[in-house]
Coordinates of C-alpha atoms in Angstrom, one line a residue:
X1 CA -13.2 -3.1 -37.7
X2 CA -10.9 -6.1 -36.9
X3 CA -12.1 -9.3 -36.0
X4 CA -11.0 -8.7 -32.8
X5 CA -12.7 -5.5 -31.8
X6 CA -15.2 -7.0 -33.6
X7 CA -15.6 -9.1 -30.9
X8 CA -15.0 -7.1 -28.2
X9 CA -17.7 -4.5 -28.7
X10 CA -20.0 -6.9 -29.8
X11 CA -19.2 -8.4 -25.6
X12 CA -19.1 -4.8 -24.2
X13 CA -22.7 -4.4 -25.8
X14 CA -24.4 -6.8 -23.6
X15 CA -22.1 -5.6 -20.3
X16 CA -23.4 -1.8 -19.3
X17 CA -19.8 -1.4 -17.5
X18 CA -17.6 -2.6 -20.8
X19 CA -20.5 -0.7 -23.0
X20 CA -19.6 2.4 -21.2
X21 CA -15.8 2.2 -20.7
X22 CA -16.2 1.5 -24.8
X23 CA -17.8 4.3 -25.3
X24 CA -15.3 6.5 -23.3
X25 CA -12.4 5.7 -26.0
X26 CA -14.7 7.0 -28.8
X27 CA -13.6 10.6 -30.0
X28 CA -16.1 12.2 -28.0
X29 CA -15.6 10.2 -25.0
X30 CA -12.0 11.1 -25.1
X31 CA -13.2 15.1 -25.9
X32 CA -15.3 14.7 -22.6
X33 CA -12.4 13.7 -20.5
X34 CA -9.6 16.1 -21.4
X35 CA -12.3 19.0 -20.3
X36 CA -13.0 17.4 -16.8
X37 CA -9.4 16.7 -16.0
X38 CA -9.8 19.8 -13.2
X39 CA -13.2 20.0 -13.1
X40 CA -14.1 20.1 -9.2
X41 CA -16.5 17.5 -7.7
X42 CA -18.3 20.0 -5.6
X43 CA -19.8 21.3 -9.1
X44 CA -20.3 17.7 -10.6
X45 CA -24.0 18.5 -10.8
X46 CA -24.0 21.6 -12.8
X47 CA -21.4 19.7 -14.7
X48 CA -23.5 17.1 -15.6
X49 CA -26.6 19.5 -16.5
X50 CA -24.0 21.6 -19.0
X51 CA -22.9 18.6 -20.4
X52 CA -25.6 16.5 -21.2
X53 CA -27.3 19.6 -23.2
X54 CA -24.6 18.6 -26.2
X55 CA -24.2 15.0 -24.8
X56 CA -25.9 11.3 -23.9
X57 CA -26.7 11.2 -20.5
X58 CA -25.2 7.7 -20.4
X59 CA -21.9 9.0 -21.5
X60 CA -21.3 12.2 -19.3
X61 CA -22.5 10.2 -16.2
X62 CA -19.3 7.5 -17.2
X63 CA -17.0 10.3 -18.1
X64 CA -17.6 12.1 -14.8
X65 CA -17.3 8.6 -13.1
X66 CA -14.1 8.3 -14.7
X67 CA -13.1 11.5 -14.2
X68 CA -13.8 11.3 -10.3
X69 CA -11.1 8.1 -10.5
X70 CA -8.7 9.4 -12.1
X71 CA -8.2 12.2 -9.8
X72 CA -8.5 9.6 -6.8
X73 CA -6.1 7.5 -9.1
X74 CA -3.1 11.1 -9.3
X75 CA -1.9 9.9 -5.8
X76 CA -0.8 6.5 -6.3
X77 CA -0.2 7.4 -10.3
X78 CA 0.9 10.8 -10.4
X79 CA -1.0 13.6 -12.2
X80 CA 0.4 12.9 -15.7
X81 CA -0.1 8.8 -15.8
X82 CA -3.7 9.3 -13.9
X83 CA -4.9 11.4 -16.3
X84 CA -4.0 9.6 -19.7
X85 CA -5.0 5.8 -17.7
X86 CA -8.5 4.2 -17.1
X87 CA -9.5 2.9 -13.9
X88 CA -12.5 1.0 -12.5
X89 CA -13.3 1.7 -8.5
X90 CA -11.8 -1.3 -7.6
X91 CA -8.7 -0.8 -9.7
X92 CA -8.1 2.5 -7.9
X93 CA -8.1 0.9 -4.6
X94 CA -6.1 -2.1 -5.4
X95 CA -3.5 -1.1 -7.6
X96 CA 0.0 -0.9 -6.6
X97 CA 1.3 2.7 -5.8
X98 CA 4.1 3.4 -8.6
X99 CA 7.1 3.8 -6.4
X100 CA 6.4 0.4 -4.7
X101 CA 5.5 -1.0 -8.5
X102 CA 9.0 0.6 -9.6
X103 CA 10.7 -0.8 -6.3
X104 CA 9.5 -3.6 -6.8
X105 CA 10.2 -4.1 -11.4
X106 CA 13.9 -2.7 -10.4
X107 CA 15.1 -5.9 -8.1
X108 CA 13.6 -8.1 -10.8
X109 CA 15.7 -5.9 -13.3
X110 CA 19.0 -5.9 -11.3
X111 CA 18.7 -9.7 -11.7
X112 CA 18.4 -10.2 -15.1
X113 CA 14.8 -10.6 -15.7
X114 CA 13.7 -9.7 -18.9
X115 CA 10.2 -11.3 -19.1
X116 CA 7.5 -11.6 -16.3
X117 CA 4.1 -13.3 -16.2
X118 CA 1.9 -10.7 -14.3
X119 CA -1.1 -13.0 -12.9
X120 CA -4.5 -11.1 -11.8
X121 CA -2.4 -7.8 -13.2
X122 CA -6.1 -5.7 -12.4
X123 CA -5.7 -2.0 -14.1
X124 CA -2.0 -2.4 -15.2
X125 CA -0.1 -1.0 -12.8
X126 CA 2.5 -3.5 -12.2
X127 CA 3.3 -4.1 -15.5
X128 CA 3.5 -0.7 -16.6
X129 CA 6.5 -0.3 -13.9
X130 CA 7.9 -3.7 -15.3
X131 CA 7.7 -2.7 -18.9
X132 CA 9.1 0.8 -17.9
X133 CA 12.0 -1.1 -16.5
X134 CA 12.6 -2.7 -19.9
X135 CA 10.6 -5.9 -19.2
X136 CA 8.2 -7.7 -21.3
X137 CA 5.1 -8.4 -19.8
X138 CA 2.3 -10.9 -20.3
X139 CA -0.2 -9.6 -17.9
X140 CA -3.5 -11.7 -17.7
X141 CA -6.8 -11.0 -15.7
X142 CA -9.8 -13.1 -15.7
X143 CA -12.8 -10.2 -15.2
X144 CA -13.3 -8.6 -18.9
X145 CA -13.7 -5.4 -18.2
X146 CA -10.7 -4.9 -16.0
X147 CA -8.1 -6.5 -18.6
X148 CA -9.5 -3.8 -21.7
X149 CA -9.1 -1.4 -19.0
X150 CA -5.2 -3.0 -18.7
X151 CA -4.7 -3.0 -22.5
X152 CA -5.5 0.4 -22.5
X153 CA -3.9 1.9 -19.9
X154 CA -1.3 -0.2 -21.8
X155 CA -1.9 1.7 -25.0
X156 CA -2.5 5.2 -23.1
X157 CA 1.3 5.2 -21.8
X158 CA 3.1 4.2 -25.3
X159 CA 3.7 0.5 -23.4
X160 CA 1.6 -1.9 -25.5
X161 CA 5.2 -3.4 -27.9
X162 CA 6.2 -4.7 -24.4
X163 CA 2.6 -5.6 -22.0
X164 CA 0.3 -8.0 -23.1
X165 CA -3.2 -8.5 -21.8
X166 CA -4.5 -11.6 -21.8
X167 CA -8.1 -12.3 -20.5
X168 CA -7.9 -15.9 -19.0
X169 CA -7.9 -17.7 -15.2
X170 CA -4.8 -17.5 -14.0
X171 CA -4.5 -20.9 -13.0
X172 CA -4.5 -21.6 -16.5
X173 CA -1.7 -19.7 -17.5
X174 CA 1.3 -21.8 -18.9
X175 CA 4.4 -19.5 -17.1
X176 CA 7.0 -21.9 -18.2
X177 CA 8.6 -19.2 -21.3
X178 CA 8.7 -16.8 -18.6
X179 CA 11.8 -15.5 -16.4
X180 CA 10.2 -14.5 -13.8
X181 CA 6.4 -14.9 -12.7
X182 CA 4.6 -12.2 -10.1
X183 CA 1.4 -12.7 -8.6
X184 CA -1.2 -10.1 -6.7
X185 CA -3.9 -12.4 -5.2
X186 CA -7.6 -10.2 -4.2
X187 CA -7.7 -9.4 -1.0
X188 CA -11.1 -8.3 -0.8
X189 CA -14.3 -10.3 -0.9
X190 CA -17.0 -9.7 -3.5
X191 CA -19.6 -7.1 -3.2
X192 CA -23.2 -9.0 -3.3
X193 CA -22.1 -11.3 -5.8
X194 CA -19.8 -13.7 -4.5
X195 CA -15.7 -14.6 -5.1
X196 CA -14.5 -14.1 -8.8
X197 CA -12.5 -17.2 -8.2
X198 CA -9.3 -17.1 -10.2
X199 CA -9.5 -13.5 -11.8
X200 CA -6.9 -11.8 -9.4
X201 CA -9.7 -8.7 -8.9
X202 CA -13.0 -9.1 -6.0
X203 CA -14.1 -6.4 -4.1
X204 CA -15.6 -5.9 -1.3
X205 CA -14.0 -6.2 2.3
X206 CA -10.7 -7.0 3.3
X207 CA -9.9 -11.0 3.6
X208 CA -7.3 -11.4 6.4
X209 CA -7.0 -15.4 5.5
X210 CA -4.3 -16.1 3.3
X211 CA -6.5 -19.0 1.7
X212 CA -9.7 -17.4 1.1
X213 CA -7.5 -14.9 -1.2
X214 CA -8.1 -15.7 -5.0
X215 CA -6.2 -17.2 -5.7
X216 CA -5.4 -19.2 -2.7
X217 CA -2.1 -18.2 -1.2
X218 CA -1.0 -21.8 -1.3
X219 CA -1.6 -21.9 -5.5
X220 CA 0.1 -18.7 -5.7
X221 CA 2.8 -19.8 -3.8
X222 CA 3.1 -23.3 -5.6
X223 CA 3.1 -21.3 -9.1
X224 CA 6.0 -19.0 -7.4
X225 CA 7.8 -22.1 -6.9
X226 CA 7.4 -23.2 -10.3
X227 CA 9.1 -20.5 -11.8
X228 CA 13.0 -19.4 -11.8
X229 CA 12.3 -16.1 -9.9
X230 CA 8.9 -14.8 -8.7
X231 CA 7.4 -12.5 -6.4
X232 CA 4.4 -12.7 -4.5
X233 CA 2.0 -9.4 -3.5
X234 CA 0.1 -10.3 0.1
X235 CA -0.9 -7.9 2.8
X236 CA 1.1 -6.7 5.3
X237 CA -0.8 -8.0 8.5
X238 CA 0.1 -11.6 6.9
X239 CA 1.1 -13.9 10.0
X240 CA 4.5 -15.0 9.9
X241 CA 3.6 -18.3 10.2
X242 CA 1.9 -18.5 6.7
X243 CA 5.0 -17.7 5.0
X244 CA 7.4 -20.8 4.0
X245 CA 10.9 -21.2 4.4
X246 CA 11.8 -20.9 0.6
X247 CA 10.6 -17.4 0.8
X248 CA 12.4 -13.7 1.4
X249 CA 10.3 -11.5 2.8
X250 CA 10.2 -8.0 2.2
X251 CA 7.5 -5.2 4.2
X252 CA 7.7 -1.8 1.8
X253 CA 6.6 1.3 3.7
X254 CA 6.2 4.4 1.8
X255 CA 6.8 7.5 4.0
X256 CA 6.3 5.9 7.1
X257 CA 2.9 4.1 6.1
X258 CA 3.2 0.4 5.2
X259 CA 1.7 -0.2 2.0
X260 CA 2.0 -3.8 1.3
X261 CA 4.2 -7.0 1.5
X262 CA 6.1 -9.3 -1.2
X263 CA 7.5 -13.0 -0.9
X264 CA 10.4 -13.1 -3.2
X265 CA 11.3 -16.8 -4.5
X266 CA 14.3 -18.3 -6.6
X267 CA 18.3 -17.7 -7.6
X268 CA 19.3 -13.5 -6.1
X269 CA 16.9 -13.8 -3.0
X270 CA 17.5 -15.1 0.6
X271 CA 15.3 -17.9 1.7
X272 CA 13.9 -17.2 4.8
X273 CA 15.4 -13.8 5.1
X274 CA 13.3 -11.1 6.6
X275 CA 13.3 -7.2 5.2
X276 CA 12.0 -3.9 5.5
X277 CA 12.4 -1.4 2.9
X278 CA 11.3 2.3 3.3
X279 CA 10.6 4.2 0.4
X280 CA 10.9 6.8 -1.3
X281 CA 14.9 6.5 -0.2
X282 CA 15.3 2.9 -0.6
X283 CA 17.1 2.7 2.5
X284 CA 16.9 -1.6 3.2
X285 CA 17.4 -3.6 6.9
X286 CA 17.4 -7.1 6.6
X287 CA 18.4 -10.4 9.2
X288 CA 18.8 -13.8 7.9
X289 CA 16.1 -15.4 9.8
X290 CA 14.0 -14.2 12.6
X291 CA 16.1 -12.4 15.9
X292 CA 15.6 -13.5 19.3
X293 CA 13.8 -11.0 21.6
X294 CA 15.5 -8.1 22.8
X295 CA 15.8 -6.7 26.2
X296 CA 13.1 -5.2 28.1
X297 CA 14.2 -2.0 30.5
X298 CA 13.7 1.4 32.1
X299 CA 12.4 4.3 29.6
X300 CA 15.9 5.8 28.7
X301 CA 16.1 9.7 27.5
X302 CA 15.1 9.3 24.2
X303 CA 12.7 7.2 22.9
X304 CA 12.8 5.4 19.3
X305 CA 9.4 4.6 17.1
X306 CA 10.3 2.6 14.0
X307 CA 8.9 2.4 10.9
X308 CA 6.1 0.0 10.4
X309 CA 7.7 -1.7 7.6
X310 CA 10.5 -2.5 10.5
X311 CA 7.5 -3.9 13.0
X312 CA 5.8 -6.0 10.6
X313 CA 9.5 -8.0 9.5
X314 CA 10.3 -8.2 13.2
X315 CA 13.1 -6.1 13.0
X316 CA 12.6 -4.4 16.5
X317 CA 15.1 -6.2 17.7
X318 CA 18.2 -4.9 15.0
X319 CA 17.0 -1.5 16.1
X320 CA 17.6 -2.6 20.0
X321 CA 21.2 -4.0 19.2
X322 CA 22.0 -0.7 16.8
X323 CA 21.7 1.8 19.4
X324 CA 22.4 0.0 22.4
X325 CA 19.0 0.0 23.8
X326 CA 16.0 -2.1 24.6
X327 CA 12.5 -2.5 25.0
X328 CA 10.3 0.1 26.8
X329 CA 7.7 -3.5 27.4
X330 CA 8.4 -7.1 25.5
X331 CA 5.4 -6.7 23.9
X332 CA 5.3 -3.2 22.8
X333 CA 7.6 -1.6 19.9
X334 CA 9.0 1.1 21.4
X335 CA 12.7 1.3 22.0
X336 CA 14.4 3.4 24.3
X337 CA 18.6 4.4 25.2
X338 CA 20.6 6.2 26.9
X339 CA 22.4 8.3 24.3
X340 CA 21.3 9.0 21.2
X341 CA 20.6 7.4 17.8
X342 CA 20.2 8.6 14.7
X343 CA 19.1 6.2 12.0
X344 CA 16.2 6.8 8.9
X345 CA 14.4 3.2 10.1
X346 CA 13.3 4.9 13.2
X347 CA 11.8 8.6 14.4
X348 CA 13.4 9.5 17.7
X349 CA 12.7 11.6 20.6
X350 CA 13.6 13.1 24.1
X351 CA 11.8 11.9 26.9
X352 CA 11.4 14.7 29.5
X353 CA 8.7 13.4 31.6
X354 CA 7.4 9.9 32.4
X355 CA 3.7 9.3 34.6
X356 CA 1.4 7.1 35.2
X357 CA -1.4 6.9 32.8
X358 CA -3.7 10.3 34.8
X359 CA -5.6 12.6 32.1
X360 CA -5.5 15.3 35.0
X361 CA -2.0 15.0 35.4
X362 CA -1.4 15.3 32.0
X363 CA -3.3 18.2 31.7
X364 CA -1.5 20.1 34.7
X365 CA 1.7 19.3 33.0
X366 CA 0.8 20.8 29.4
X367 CA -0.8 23.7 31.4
X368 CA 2.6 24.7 33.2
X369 CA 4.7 23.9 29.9
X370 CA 2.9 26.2 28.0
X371 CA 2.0 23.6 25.3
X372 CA -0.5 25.2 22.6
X373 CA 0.0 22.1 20.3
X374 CA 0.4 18.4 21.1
X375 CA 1.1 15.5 18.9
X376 CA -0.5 11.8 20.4
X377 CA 1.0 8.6 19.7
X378 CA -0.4 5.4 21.5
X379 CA 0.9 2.1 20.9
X380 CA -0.8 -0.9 23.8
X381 CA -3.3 1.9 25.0
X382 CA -7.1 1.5 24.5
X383 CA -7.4 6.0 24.7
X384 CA -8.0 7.8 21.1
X385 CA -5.7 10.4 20.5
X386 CA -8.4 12.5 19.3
X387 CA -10.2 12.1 23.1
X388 CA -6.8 13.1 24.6
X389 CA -6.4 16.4 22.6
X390 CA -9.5 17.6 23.2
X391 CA -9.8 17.4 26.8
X392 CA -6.3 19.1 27.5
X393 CA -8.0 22.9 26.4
X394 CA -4.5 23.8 25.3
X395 CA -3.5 26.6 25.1
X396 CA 0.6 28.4 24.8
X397 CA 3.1 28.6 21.9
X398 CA 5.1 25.4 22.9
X399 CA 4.6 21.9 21.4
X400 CA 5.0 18.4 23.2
X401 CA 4.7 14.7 21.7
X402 CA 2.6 12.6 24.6
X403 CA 3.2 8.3 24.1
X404 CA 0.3 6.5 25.7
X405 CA 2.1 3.3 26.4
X406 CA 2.7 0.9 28.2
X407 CA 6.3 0.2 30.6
X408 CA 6.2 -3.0 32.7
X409 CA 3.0 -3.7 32.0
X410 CA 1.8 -0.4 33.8
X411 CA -0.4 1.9 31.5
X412 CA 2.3 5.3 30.8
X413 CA 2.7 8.3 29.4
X414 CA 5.6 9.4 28.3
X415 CA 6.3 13.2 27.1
X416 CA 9.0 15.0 24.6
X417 CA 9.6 16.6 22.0
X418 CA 11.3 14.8 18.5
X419 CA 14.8 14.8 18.1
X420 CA 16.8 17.2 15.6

């Protein structure tokens, strides 16, 4: 044994979590996982029961556990990756989905970049799409357990010549050989135990201040600065407000749902430039600083929802300009006109009834329509969707799309059917 595994293991044996992700890489704990790769959850118990007759308990409990993630782990990963990659619980529900992590390594690509510094790189997941993209990587992480679990998932997908995993704070991390630096700050508090500080990887729940992330979004943002290029991971509910003027910034949606946001810095990007970019097509709108507010009117015949990643860069208003239309309310994201648009940064719809906000009326309506199945959409209405469906009792082979609005301020609902 090296020196350095050496030292590892002799770590891992006084940490229960690294003494049991060691012992899944041993022979047998490899053997264990390829024959749980579709073993179903429901019949974990009599799994465990089976297996621990030829196994230590200790080792089947970590290789069901592991198991368990790796399946959760298939939908952000695909099937393939997930099942060769490790994952902690935390690592699952952090890590970057692959099409956002590819997105995201391919405009650092298209510019030139050919080495990044990947700081609080958790499981690996961003610097697997950068290495994929023909990137070097120096991906660092300051909990122990989380960068062997990054060096192997390194190892795992035939990446380890181009990623490597350093176990350090971030804020430590000399950046300067670098061409580009990207950083993913934890969002999440820590369970029981407090803030990991610099590590890139708490848990917990959600933090919605940008400075109680860790690191701080101010030091992230200062080491953005520092570099040539960089490109900064926050969430998408981030006020606008927070973000300076030397940054673009970019809202990624992924099939309608809006999966996270990035503040791009340096020579290729626009400063102060907002975009949305929907994936998986790749289709991009951007405006070079923020629009003024658009018109507010009457509900036209159709009726526009965009996409989330459009909402959260405040690109309603594009959308208003591109089809001729305007606001349904000025401070509700619906936009409505008069003939119709096509366009993949919104869904669209025709209007065929508008009322005022009456559950009875409602349900008269879908009675003498003959609507059997009804899709809700709310957007500035207090009223579940789930409430609404189940007191119309519908019945009939039509469907309908009810909006539970508002228009002018009034609470409305608005009725179609989708366009195309």
């Amino acid at each position: 044994m090296d020196r350095v595994n050496a030292s590892t293991s002799s770590a891992a044996s006084d940490d229960p979590a690294r003494a049991a992700f060691a012992a899944l890489r041993t022979p047998e704990g490899e053997q264990l996982l390829a024959g749980l790769r579709d073993h179903d959850p429901a019949d974990e118990l009599a799994t465990a029961t089976r297996l621990r007759r030829t196994h230590p308990a200790e080792l089947v409990s970590a290789a069901l556990g592991q198991a368990r993630l790796r399946q959760r782990a298939a939908v952000k990963f695909g099937a393939d990756d997930a099942h060769r990659m490790f994952f902690t619980p935390d690592g699952v529900e952090q890590a970057t989905r692959t099409s956002v992590a590819a997105h995201r390594a391919a405009r650092f690509a298209g510019l030139g970049v050919r080495s990044v510094a990947d700081l609080c790189c958790g499981i690996g997941g961003d610097a697997i799409a950068l290495a994929r993209a023909g990137i070097s990587v120096l991906a660092v992480d300051r909990d122990p357990l989380t960068a062997e679990v990054a060096r192997a998932n390194a190892g795992a997908l035939g990446l380890d010549g181009l990623i490597e995993v350093r176990c350090a704070d971030v804020t430590e991390i000399d950046t300067s050989p670098y061409d580009a630096v990207f950083v993913d700050p934890a969002r999440r508090g820590a369970r029981g135990g407090g803030a990991r500080g610099a590590s890139g990887r708490a848990t917990g729940g959600r933090i919605f201040d940008p400075e109680a992330y860790s690191p701080p979004l101010s030091w992230a943002t200062a080491a953005a600065l520092r570099a040539p290029r960089a490109a900064l991971k926050i969430a998408p509910g981030v006020p606008h407000e927070a973000i300076g003027p030397e940054a673009e910034a970019e809202w990624v949606s992924v099939g309608g749902d809006v999966k996270e946001a990035v503040l791009w810095y340096g020579e290729g990007f626009a400063p102060g430039a907002f975009r949305a970019t929907l994936l998986p097509s790749g289709a991009t709108l951007s405006a070079p600083a923020p629009l003024p507010a658009p018109p507010v009117g009457p509900v036209g015949r159709y009726l526009y929802e965009p996409d989330g990643a459009v909402i959260r860069a405040h690109l309603v208003a594009d959308i208003v300009e591109r089809c001729g239309g305007r606001l349904v309310d000025e401070t509700i994201a619906y936009v409505t006109s008069d003939e119709p648009y096509s366009s993949p940064y919104v869904s669209g719809y025709e209007i065929t009834d508008q009322l005022p906000f009456n559950m009875k009326k409602l349900k008269a309506l879908l009675r003498v329509r003959e609507v059997g199945v009804l899709t809700v959409k709310k957007r500035g209405s207090a009223v579940e969707p789930e409430e609404v469906r189940r007191r119309m009792k519908l019945a009939g082979p039509n469907a309908a799309t009810v909006f539970l609005t508002r228009v002018a301020g009034a609470p409305t609902m608005l009725i179609g059917r989708p366009l195309g």
